[in-house]
Amino acid sequence: MPDFDLLVLGAGASGLMCAATAAGRGLKVAVLEHNPNPGRKILASGGGRCNFTNLEVRPQDFRSANPHFVKSCLAQYPPSRFLELVKEHKIAFYEKAQGQLFCHQGAREILNLLLGLNQKGKVKLLTGAQEIQVCHQKEPSLFLVQCSLGEFSARNLVVATGGLSYRSLGASDLGMLLARQFGLKVTHTRPALVPLLYKGFTPLAGVSLPAEVEVAGRSLTDDLLFTHQGISGPVVLKASLFWDPGESLQVNLLPGQDLNPLLLEAKASFPQKSLSKTLAQWLPERLVSHWQETFGWPTKGQLQNFSHKELALVAQSLSAWSFVPQGTEGYAKAEVTLGGVSTQELSSKTLEAKKQPGLYFVGELVDMTGLLGGFNLHWAWASGFAAGTAVS
Ligand SMILES: Cc1cc2nc3c(=O)[nH]c(=O)nc-3n(C[C@H](O)[C@H](O)[C@H](O)COP(=O)(O)OP(=O)(O)OC[C@H]3O[C@@H](n4cnc5c(N)ncnc54)[C@H](O)[C@@H]3O)c2cc1C
């Protein structure tokens, strides 16, 4: 007789959702977590306010070898389902931009909601579980889990240990090791939703402005922030999801405006105005003077001294700035991990491993990574729900 119907490894977003769902169906569930407390990434999410979902979540909001894999989970658990839960628990929320929903009070409310559901389902939450090891017994099929807290057995095992980013919050490679142990393919992983490195812009550190970034055939618009190490801000974090090392990015620092005709118009109307003063109408002064030095614009002062060709080059350097980032700031600064357990190995409806009945992989651990904007937490809820509904 196993100790539990279901053992969940990891008390994060997907694990807590999965455990609550299965327990709500009457299953006997335990969750093993190595941190002293559950849900540390939830608490850190959205700058402490938890961008818990997005009003519209679609396959194109994700990067994966197979973004369509997300469809079945989204059909079972659309954003409206989580929103109902939030409303039921009287959690005040607001839409920040582009459908992104945040808590008014703080991420703690979302964690409390999940912990409440787990408590209601009498889920045994075991924290401080170190050195987890798993083996599978064939007849009868049983998962045996050994850890610092003892030995536990269950008919089903859900691995919900998350990605590799933010070790400080409890991230580990346990999930990927277990996937490989059971013969499942893990796709190449690397940091994503992460600042990009680019030397030479230190004098601009702190300058922030709206920008449009083109990467891998996508066009993304949001704020860009220059840092001591390179570039960051929402548009860069989003671009980092689709950027592959060695590829170039093209940045328009004046999105929605056609700079070349603007400069020609300014030259015709105010020929004695300086180029830098003209540009400073639309761009931060620090950026204009740095661009002037970096791109070697002629120092001709007044607009009337510039040829149309020279103004076109100035416009191009600002509206189609192309460069190859030198890398990323790594897992320590990455909100998520790109890649993970291959979707080919899992049922898109239940997240069960095709090679090992009773074994499931959910959340960020799976090769399904969302853009900035509530998509990653929604994937955690939806995949956790799908597995929690399927286990028997
Ligand atoms: C700073 C930050 C802010 C973010 N903000 C947002 C946001 O606002 N909106 C959004 O959609 N996404 C956000 N994300 C991403 C989002 O938090 C994650 O994608 C999501 O939490 C993934 O859920 P998960 O259950 O797969 O993993 P996690 O929530 O990371 O849970 C995994 C759990 O497994 C535990 N674990 C790991 N290894 C072991 C082990 N060896 N033994 C036992 N337990 C283990 C961990 O301690 C953790 O509790 C943010 C991420 C970060 C880092």
PDB file of N, CA and C in Angstrom, residues 137-218:
ATOM      1  N   GLN A 137       9.465   1.325  -8.893  1.00  0.00           N
ATOM      2  CA  GLN A 137       9.281  -0.123  -8.744  1.00  0.00           C
ATOM      3  C   GLN A 137       8.219  -0.544  -9.761  1.00  0.00           C
ATOM      4  N   LYS A 138       8.495  -1.663 -10.468  1.00  0.00           N
ATOM      5  CA  LYS A 138       7.597  -2.021 -11.580  1.00  0.00           C
ATOM      6  C   LYS A 138       6.289  -2.677 -11.137  1.00  0.00           C
ATOM      7  N   GLU A 139       6.364  -3.698 -10.298  1.00  0.00           N
ATOM      8  CA  GLU A 139       5.165  -4.490  -9.976  1.00  0.00           C
ATOM      9  C   GLU A 139       4.908  -4.502  -8.476  1.00  0.00           C
ATOM     10  N   PRO A 140       3.905  -3.852  -7.946  1.00  0.00           N
ATOM     11  CA  PRO A 140       3.027  -2.932  -8.652  1.00  0.00           C
ATOM     12  C   PRO A 140       3.758  -1.613  -8.883  1.00  0.00           C
ATOM     13  N   SER A 141       3.332  -0.858  -9.891  1.00  0.00           N
ATOM     14  CA  SER A 141       4.029   0.389 -10.247  1.00  0.00           C
ATOM     15  C   SER A 141       3.974   1.383  -9.083  1.00  0.00           C
ATOM     16  N   LEU A 142       5.162   1.794  -8.638  1.00  0.00           N
ATOM     17  CA  LEU A 142       5.256   2.656  -7.452  1.00  0.00           C
ATOM     18  C   LEU A 142       6.498   3.540  -7.564  1.00  0.00           C
ATOM     19  N   PHE A 143       6.365   4.801  -7.190  1.00  0.00           N
ATOM     20  CA  PHE A 143       7.541   5.680  -7.145  1.00  0.00           C
ATOM     21  C   PHE A 143       8.013   5.759  -5.696  1.00  0.00           C
ATOM     22  N   LEU A 144       9.301   5.499  -5.501  1.00  0.00           N
ATOM     23  CA  LEU A 144       9.870   5.541  -4.147  1.00  0.00           C
ATOM     24  C   LEU A 144      10.796   6.746  -4.067  1.00  0.00           C
ATOM     25  N   VAL A 145      10.515   7.623  -3.112  1.00  0.00           N
ATOM     26  CA  VAL A 145      11.311   8.846  -2.980  1.00  0.00           C
ATOM     27  C   VAL A 145      12.027   8.829  -1.640  1.00  0.00           C
ATOM     28  N   GLN A 146      13.344   8.995  -1.731  1.00  0.00           N
ATOM     29  CA  GLN A 146      14.161   9.051  -0.512  1.00  0.00           C
ATOM     30  C   GLN A 146      14.689  10.468  -0.365  1.00  0.00           C
ATOM     31  N   CYS A 147      14.672  10.999   0.848  1.00  0.00           N
ATOM     32  CA  CYS A 147      15.253  12.331   1.069  1.00  0.00           C
ATOM     33  C   CYS A 147      15.607  12.469   2.541  1.00  0.00           C
ATOM     34  N   SER A 148      16.094  13.642   2.909  1.00  0.00           N
ATOM     35  CA  SER A 148      16.543  13.847   4.292  1.00  0.00           C
ATOM     36  C   SER A 148      15.402  13.666   5.299  1.00  0.00           C
ATOM     37  N   LEU A 149      14.149  13.732   4.832  1.00  0.00           N
ATOM     38  CA  LEU A 149      13.011  13.603   5.754  1.00  0.00           C
ATOM     39  C   LEU A 149      12.544  12.157   5.894  1.00  0.00           C
ATOM     40  N   GLY A 150      13.092  11.270   5.058  1.00  0.00           N
ATOM     41  CA  GLY A 150      12.685   9.860   5.132  1.00  0.00           C
ATOM     42  C   GLY A 150      12.366   9.295   3.768  1.00  0.00           C
ATOM     43  N   GLU A 151      11.560   8.210   3.771  1.00  0.00           N
ATOM     44  CA  GLU A 151      11.244   7.532   2.518  1.00  0.00           C
ATOM     45  C   GLU A 151       9.734   7.577   2.299  1.00  0.00           C
ATOM     46  N   PHE A 152       9.310   7.864   1.079  1.00  0.00           N
ATOM     47  CA  PHE A 152       7.881   7.981   0.777  1.00  0.00           C
ATOM     48  C   PHE A 152       7.587   7.220  -0.516  1.00  0.00           C
ATOM     49  N   SER A 153       6.361   6.696  -0.600  1.00  0.00           N
ATOM     50  CA  SER A 153       5.989   5.999  -1.834  1.00  0.00           C
ATOM     51  C   SER A 153       4.661   6.544  -2.347  1.00  0.00           C
ATOM     52  N   ALA A 154       4.499   6.485  -3.667  1.00  0.00           N
ATOM     53  CA  ALA A 154       3.247   6.962  -4.268  1.00  0.00           C
ATOM     54  C   ALA A 154       3.045   6.299  -5.620  1.00  0.00           C
ATOM     55  N   ARG A 155       1.778   6.251  -6.048  1.00  0.00           N
ATOM     56  CA  ARG A 155       1.485   5.657  -7.354  1.00  0.00           C
ATOM     57  C   ARG A 155       1.834   6.611  -8.490  1.00  0.00           C
ATOM     58  N   ASN A 156       1.797   7.918  -8.175  1.00  0.00           N
ATOM     59  CA  ASN A 156       2.110   8.930  -9.195  1.00  0.00           C
ATOM     60  C   ASN A 156       3.152   9.900  -8.659  1.00  0.00           C
ATOM     61  N   LEU A 157       3.973  10.399  -9.590  1.00  0.00           N
ATOM     62  CA  LEU A 157       4.972  11.396  -9.198  1.00  0.00           C
ATOM     63  C   LEU A 157       4.908  12.567 -10.178  1.00  0.00           C
ATOM     64  N   VAL A 158       4.713  13.768  -9.636  1.00  0.00           N
ATOM     65  CA  VAL A 158       4.752  14.974 -10.477  1.00  0.00           C
ATOM     66  C   VAL A 158       6.024  15.739 -10.139  1.00  0.00           C
ATOM     67  N   VAL A 159       6.855  15.961 -11.148  1.00  0.00           N
ATOM     68  CA  VAL A 159       8.090  16.715 -10.925  1.00  0.00           C
ATOM     69  C   VAL A 159       7.813  18.170 -11.308  1.00  0.00           C
ATOM     70  N   ALA A 160       7.908  19.047 -10.312  1.00  0.00           N
ATOM     71  CA  ALA A 160       7.545  20.466 -10.492  1.00  0.00           C
ATOM     72  C   ALA A 160       8.634  21.334  -9.873  1.00  0.00           C
ATOM     73  N   THR A 161       9.897  20.971 -10.166  1.00  0.00           N
ATOM     74  CA  THR A 161      11.007  21.645  -9.482  1.00  0.00           C
ATOM     75  C   THR A 161      11.512  22.883 -10.221  1.00  0.00           C
ATOM     76  N   GLY A 162      10.830  23.299 -11.297  1.00  0.00           N
ATOM     77  CA  GLY A 162      11.136  24.583 -11.930  1.00  0.00           C
ATOM     78  C   GLY A 162      12.401  24.581 -12.770  1.00  0.00           C
ATOM     79  N   GLY A 163      12.788  25.795 -13.191  1.00  0.00           N
ATOM     80  CA  GLY A 163      13.955  25.958 -14.059  1.00  0.00           C
ATOM     81  C   GLY A 163      15.226  26.195 -13.262  1.00  0.00           C
ATOM     82  N   LEU A 164      16.267  26.672 -13.970  1.00  0.00           N
ATOM     83  CA  LEU A 164      17.591  26.798 -13.353  1.00  0.00           C
ATOM     84  C   LEU A 164      17.893  28.206 -12.859  1.00  0.00           C
ATOM     85  N   SER A 165      17.000  29.161 -13.149  1.00  0.00           N
ATOM     86  CA  SER A 165      17.349  30.538 -12.797  1.00  0.00           C
ATOM     87  C   SER A 165      17.037  30.859 -11.338  1.00  0.00           C
ATOM     88  N   TYR A 166      17.800  31.788 -10.793  1.00  0.00           N
ATOM     89  CA  TYR A 166      17.652  32.244  -9.399  1.00  0.00           C
ATOM     90  C   TYR A 166      17.854  31.104  -8.395  1.00  0.00           C
ATOM     91  N   ARG A 167      19.083  30.580  -8.371  1.00  0.00           N
ATOM     92  CA  ARG A 167      19.416  29.558  -7.366  1.00  0.00           C
ATOM     93  C   ARG A 167      19.119  30.079  -5.964  1.00  0.00           C
ATOM     94  N   SER A 168      19.282  31.408  -5.803  1.00  0.00           N
ATOM     95  CA  SER A 168      19.067  32.012  -4.485  1.00  0.00           C
ATOM     96  C   SER A 168      17.640  31.785  -3.995  1.00  0.00           C
ATOM     97  N   LEU A 169      16.711  31.513  -4.932  1.00  0.00           N
ATOM     98  CA  LEU A 169      15.318  31.276  -4.525  1.00  0.00           C
ATOM     99  C   LEU A 169      14.996  29.777  -4.458  1.00  0.00           C
ATOM    100  N   GLY A 170      16.000  28.940  -4.741  1.00  0.00           N
ATOM    101  CA  GLY A 170      15.780  27.491  -4.588  1.00  0.00           C
ATOM    102  C   GLY A 170      15.881  26.679  -5.862  1.00  0.00           C
ATOM    103  N   ALA A 171      16.245  27.335  -6.979  1.00  0.00           N
ATOM    104  CA  ALA A 171      16.298  26.581  -8.242  1.00  0.00           C
ATOM    105  C   ALA A 171      17.380  25.502  -8.191  1.00  0.00           C
ATOM    106  N   SER A 172      17.091  24.376  -8.826  1.00  0.00           N
ATOM    107  CA  SER A 172      18.090  23.303  -8.930  1.00  0.00           C
ATOM    108  C   SER A 172      17.847  22.525 -10.216  1.00  0.00           C
ATOM    109  N   ASP A 173      18.789  21.630 -10.537  1.00  0.00           N
ATOM    110  CA  ASP A 173      18.645  20.846 -11.769  1.00  0.00           C
ATOM    111  C   ASP A 173      18.004  19.485 -11.507  1.00  0.00           C
ATOM    112  N   LEU A 174      17.385  19.310 -10.338  1.00  0.00           N
ATOM    113  CA  LEU A 174      16.829  17.992  -9.994  1.00  0.00           C
ATOM    114  C   LEU A 174      15.858  17.482 -11.070  1.00  0.00           C
ATOM    115  N   GLY A 175      14.963  18.350 -11.519  1.00  0.00           N
ATOM    116  CA  GLY A 175      13.946  17.927 -12.489  1.00  0.00           C
ATOM    117  C   GLY A 175      14.572  17.401 -13.771  1.00  0.00           C
ATOM    118  N   MET A 176      15.613  18.088 -14.225  1.00  0.00           N
ATOM    119  CA  MET A 176      16.249  17.662 -15.478  1.00  0.00           C
ATOM    120  C   MET A 176      17.006  16.350 -15.277  1.00  0.00           C
ATOM    121  N   LEU A 177      17.620  16.205 -14.107  1.00  0.00           N
ATOM    122  CA  LEU A 177      18.326  14.945 -13.810  1.00  0.00           C
ATOM    123  C   LEU A 177      17.331  13.788 -13.781  1.00  0.00           C
ATOM    124  N   LEU A 178      16.159  14.030 -13.180  1.00  0.00           N
ATOM    125  CA  LEU A 178      15.156  12.961 -13.106  1.00  0.00           C
ATOM    126  C   LEU A 178      14.623  12.612 -14.497  1.00  0.00           C
ATOM    127  N   ALA A 179      14.420  13.651 -15.327  1.00  0.00           N
ATOM    128  CA  ALA A 179      13.944  13.385 -16.691  1.00  0.00           C
ATOM    129  C   ALA A 179      14.941  12.462 -17.393  1.00  0.00           C
ATOM    130  N   ARG A 180      16.220  12.784 -17.274  1.00  0.00           N
ATOM    131  CA  ARG A 180      17.249  11.961 -17.950  1.00  0.00           C
ATOM    132  C   ARG A 180      17.295  10.565 -17.340  1.00  0.00           C
ATOM    133  N   GLN A 181      17.132  10.501 -16.004  1.00  0.00           N
ATOM    134  CA  GLN A 181      17.147   9.186 -15.333  1.00  0.00           C
ATOM    135  C   GLN A 181      16.078   8.262 -15.923  1.00  0.00           C
ATOM    136  N   PHE A 182      14.926   8.857 -16.294  1.00  0.00           N
ATOM    137  CA  PHE A 182      13.834   8.045 -16.849  1.00  0.00           C
ATOM    138  C   PHE A 182      13.882   7.993 -18.385  1.00  0.00           C
ATOM    139  N   GLY A 183      15.015   8.412 -18.951  1.00  0.00           N
ATOM    140  CA  GLY A 183      15.223   8.268 -20.397  1.00  0.00           C
ATOM    141  C   GLY A 183      14.525   9.323 -21.235  1.00  0.00           C
ATOM    142  N   LEU A 184      14.152  10.457 -20.633  1.00  0.00           N
ATOM    143  CA  LEU A 184      13.463  11.518 -21.383  1.00  0.00           C
ATOM    144  C   LEU A 184      14.486  12.528 -21.906  1.00  0.00           C
ATOM    145  N   LYS A 185      14.226  13.026 -23.116  1.00  0.00           N
ATOM    146  CA  LYS A 185      15.117  14.022 -23.722  1.00  0.00           C
ATOM    147  C   LYS A 185      14.895  15.389 -23.070  1.00  0.00           C
ATOM    148  N   VAL A 186      16.006  16.098 -22.821  1.00  0.00           N
ATOM    149  CA  VAL A 186      15.919  17.469 -22.301  1.00  0.00           C
ATOM    150  C   VAL A 186      16.544  18.373 -23.360  1.00  0.00           C
ATOM    151  N   THR A 187      15.823  19.387 -23.799  1.00  0.00           N
ATOM    152  CA  THR A 187      16.366  20.268 -24.847  1.00  0.00           C
ATOM    153  C   THR A 187      17.432  21.182 -24.239  1.00  0.00           C
ATOM    154  N   HIS A 188      18.201  21.820 -25.122  1.00  0.00           N
ATOM    155  CA  HIS A 188      19.260  22.723 -24.664  1.00  0.00           C
ATOM    156  C   HIS A 188      18.649  23.837 -23.792  1.00  0.00           C
ATOM    157  N   THR A 189      19.270  24.116 -22.670  1.00  0.00           N
ATOM    158  CA  THR A 189      18.722  25.152 -21.773  1.00  0.00           C
ATOM    159  C   THR A 189      19.656  26.361 -21.708  1.00  0.00           C
ATOM    160  N   ARG A 190      19.053  27.525 -21.553  1.00  0.00           N
ATOM    161  CA  ARG A 190      19.857  28.726 -21.292  1.00  0.00           C
ATOM    162  C   ARG A 190      18.986  29.817 -20.679  1.00  0.00           C
ATOM    163  N   PRO A 191      19.654  30.819 -20.080  1.00  0.00           N
ATOM    164  CA  PRO A 191      18.887  31.872 -19.395  1.00  0.00           C
ATOM    165  C   PRO A 191      18.033  32.674 -20.375  1.00  0.00           C
ATOM    166  N   ALA A 192      16.835  33.059 -19.957  1.00  0.00           N
ATOM    167  CA  ALA A 192      15.967  33.898 -20.798  1.00  0.00           C
ATOM    168  C   ALA A 192      15.233  34.912 -19.922  1.00  0.00           C
ATOM    169  N   LEU A 193      14.609  35.892 -20.566  1.00  0.00           N
ATOM    170  CA  LEU A 193      14.046  37.059 -19.866  1.00  0.00           C
ATOM    171  C   LEU A 193      15.153  37.627 -18.971  1.00  0.00           C
ATOM    172  N   VAL A 194      16.237  37.984 -19.631  1.00  0.00           N
ATOM    173  CA  VAL A 194      17.485  38.309 -18.931  1.00  0.00           C
ATOM    174  C   VAL A 194      18.136  39.520 -19.618  1.00  0.00           C
ATOM    175  N   PRO A 195      18.807  40.396 -18.851  1.00  0.00           N
ATOM    176  CA  PRO A 195      19.519  41.510 -19.484  1.00  0.00           C
ATOM    177  C   PRO A 195      20.628  41.003 -20.411  1.00  0.00           C
ATOM    178  N   LEU A 196      20.919  41.785 -21.454  1.00  0.00           N
ATOM    179  CA  LEU A 196      21.943  41.389 -22.418  1.00  0.00           C
ATOM    180  C   LEU A 196      23.208  42.213 -22.212  1.00  0.00           C
ATOM    181  N   LEU A 197      24.348  41.568 -22.483  1.00  0.00           N
ATOM    182  CA  LEU A 197      25.639  42.234 -22.286  1.00  0.00           C
ATOM    183  C   LEU A 197      26.067  42.950 -23.563  1.00  0.00           C
ATOM    184  N   TYR A 198      26.555  44.159 -23.417  1.00  0.00           N
ATOM    185  CA  TYR A 198      27.122  44.876 -24.557  1.00  0.00           C
ATOM    186  C   TYR A 198      28.037  45.964 -24.014  1.00  0.00           C
ATOM    187  N   LYS A 199      29.332  45.817 -24.330  1.00  0.00           N
ATOM    188  CA  LYS A 199      30.311  46.777 -23.787  1.00  0.00           C
ATOM    189  C   LYS A 199      30.198  48.116 -24.517  1.00  0.00           C
ATOM    190  N   GLY A 200      30.518  49.173 -23.833  1.00  0.00           N
ATOM    191  CA  GLY A 200      30.640  50.456 -24.525  1.00  0.00           C
ATOM    192  C   GLY A 200      29.524  51.436 -24.223  1.00  0.00           C
ATOM    193  N   PHE A 201      28.546  51.036 -23.455  1.00  0.00           N
ATOM    194  CA  PHE A 201      27.448  51.963 -23.193  1.00  0.00           C
ATOM    195  C   PHE A 201      27.342  52.346 -21.723  1.00  0.00           C
ATOM    196  N   THR A 202      28.443  52.070 -20.965  1.00  0.00           N
ATOM    197  CA  THR A 202      28.450  52.397 -19.535  1.00  0.00           C
ATOM    198  C   THR A 202      28.060  53.854 -19.268  1.00  0.00           C
ATOM    199  N   PRO A 203      28.534  54.822 -20.094  1.00  0.00           N
ATOM    200  CA  PRO A 203      28.151  56.220 -19.799  1.00  0.00           C
ATOM    201  C   PRO A 203      26.642  56.456 -19.872  1.00  0.00           C
ATOM    202  N   LEU A 204      25.924  55.529 -20.498  1.00  0.00           N
ATOM    203  CA  LEU A 204      24.470  55.721 -20.617  1.00  0.00           C
ATOM    204  C   LEU A 204      23.699  55.022 -19.496  1.00  0.00           C
ATOM    205  N   ALA A 205      24.424  54.369 -18.561  1.00  0.00           N
ATOM    206  CA  ALA A 205      23.749  53.596 -17.507  1.00  0.00           C
ATOM    207  C   ALA A 205      22.675  54.440 -16.831  1.00  0.00           C
ATOM    208  N   GLY A 206      21.476  53.910 -16.766  1.00  0.00           N
ATOM    209  CA  GLY A 206      20.364  54.622 -16.128  1.00  0.00           C
ATOM    210  C   GLY A 206      19.433  55.290 -17.121  1.00  0.00           C
ATOM    211  N   VAL A 207      19.885  55.464 -18.375  1.00  0.00           N
ATOM    212  CA  VAL A 207      19.008  56.094 -19.379  1.00  0.00           C
ATOM    213  C   VAL A 207      17.948  55.077 -19.806  1.00  0.00           C
ATOM    214  N   SER A 208      16.698  55.517 -19.808  1.00  0.00           N
ATOM    215  CA  SER A 208      15.600  54.618 -20.171  1.00  0.00           C
ATOM    216  C   SER A 208      14.711  55.316 -21.195  1.00  0.00           C
ATOM    217  N   LEU A 209      14.251  54.565 -22.184  1.00  0.00           N
ATOM    218  CA  LEU A 209      13.377  55.157 -23.207  1.00  0.00           C
ATOM    219  C   LEU A 209      12.607  54.048 -23.912  1.00  0.00           C
ATOM    220  N   PRO A 210      11.479  54.384 -24.529  1.00  0.00           N
ATOM    221  CA  PRO A 210      10.754  53.356 -25.271  1.00  0.00           C
ATOM    222  C   PRO A 210      11.569  52.956 -26.502  1.00  0.00           C
ATOM    223  N   ALA A 211      11.505  51.693 -26.869  1.00  0.00           N
ATOM    224  CA  ALA A 211      12.256  51.228 -28.038  1.00  0.00           C
ATOM    225  C   ALA A 211      11.529  50.056 -28.683  1.00  0.00           C
ATOM    226  N   GLU A 212      11.839  49.886 -29.961  1.00  0.00           N
ATOM    227  CA  GLU A 212      11.288  48.738 -30.679  1.00  0.00           C
ATOM    228  C   GLU A 212      12.474  47.849 -31.046  1.00  0.00           C
ATOM    229  N   VAL A 213      12.388  46.575 -30.668  1.00  0.00           N
ATOM    230  CA  VAL A 213      13.501  45.663 -30.942  1.00  0.00           C
ATOM    231  C   VAL A 213      13.040  44.598 -31.927  1.00  0.00           C
ATOM    232  N   GLU A 214      13.836  44.398 -32.959  1.00  0.00           N
ATOM    233  CA  GLU A 214      13.540  43.309 -33.895  1.00  0.00           C
ATOM    234  C   GLU A 214      14.511  42.186 -33.648  1.00  0.00           C
ATOM    235  N   VAL A 215      13.949  40.998 -33.439  1.00  0.00           N
ATOM    236  CA  VAL A 215      14.788  39.836 -33.162  1.00  0.00           C
ATOM    237  C   VAL A 215      14.100  38.615 -33.761  1.00  0.00           C
ATOM    238  N   ALA A 216      14.873  37.827 -34.467  1.00  0.00           N
ATOM    239  CA  ALA A 216      14.371  36.581 -35.052  1.00  0.00           C
ATOM    240  C   ALA A 216      13.000  36.758 -35.722  1.00  0.00           C
ATOM    241  N   GLY A 217      12.856  37.830 -36.490  1.00  0.00           N
ATOM    242  CA  GLY A 217      11.620  38.052 -37.243  1.00  0.00           C
ATOM    243  C   GLY A 217      10.463  38.589 -36.416  1.00  0.00           C
ATOM    244  N   ARG A 218      10.698  38.907 -35.138  1.00  0.00           N
ATOM    245  CA  ARG A 218       9.641  39.473 -34.284  1.00  0.00           C
ATOM    246  C   ARG A 218       9.927  40.927 -34.009  1.00  0.00           C
TER     247      ARG A 218
END
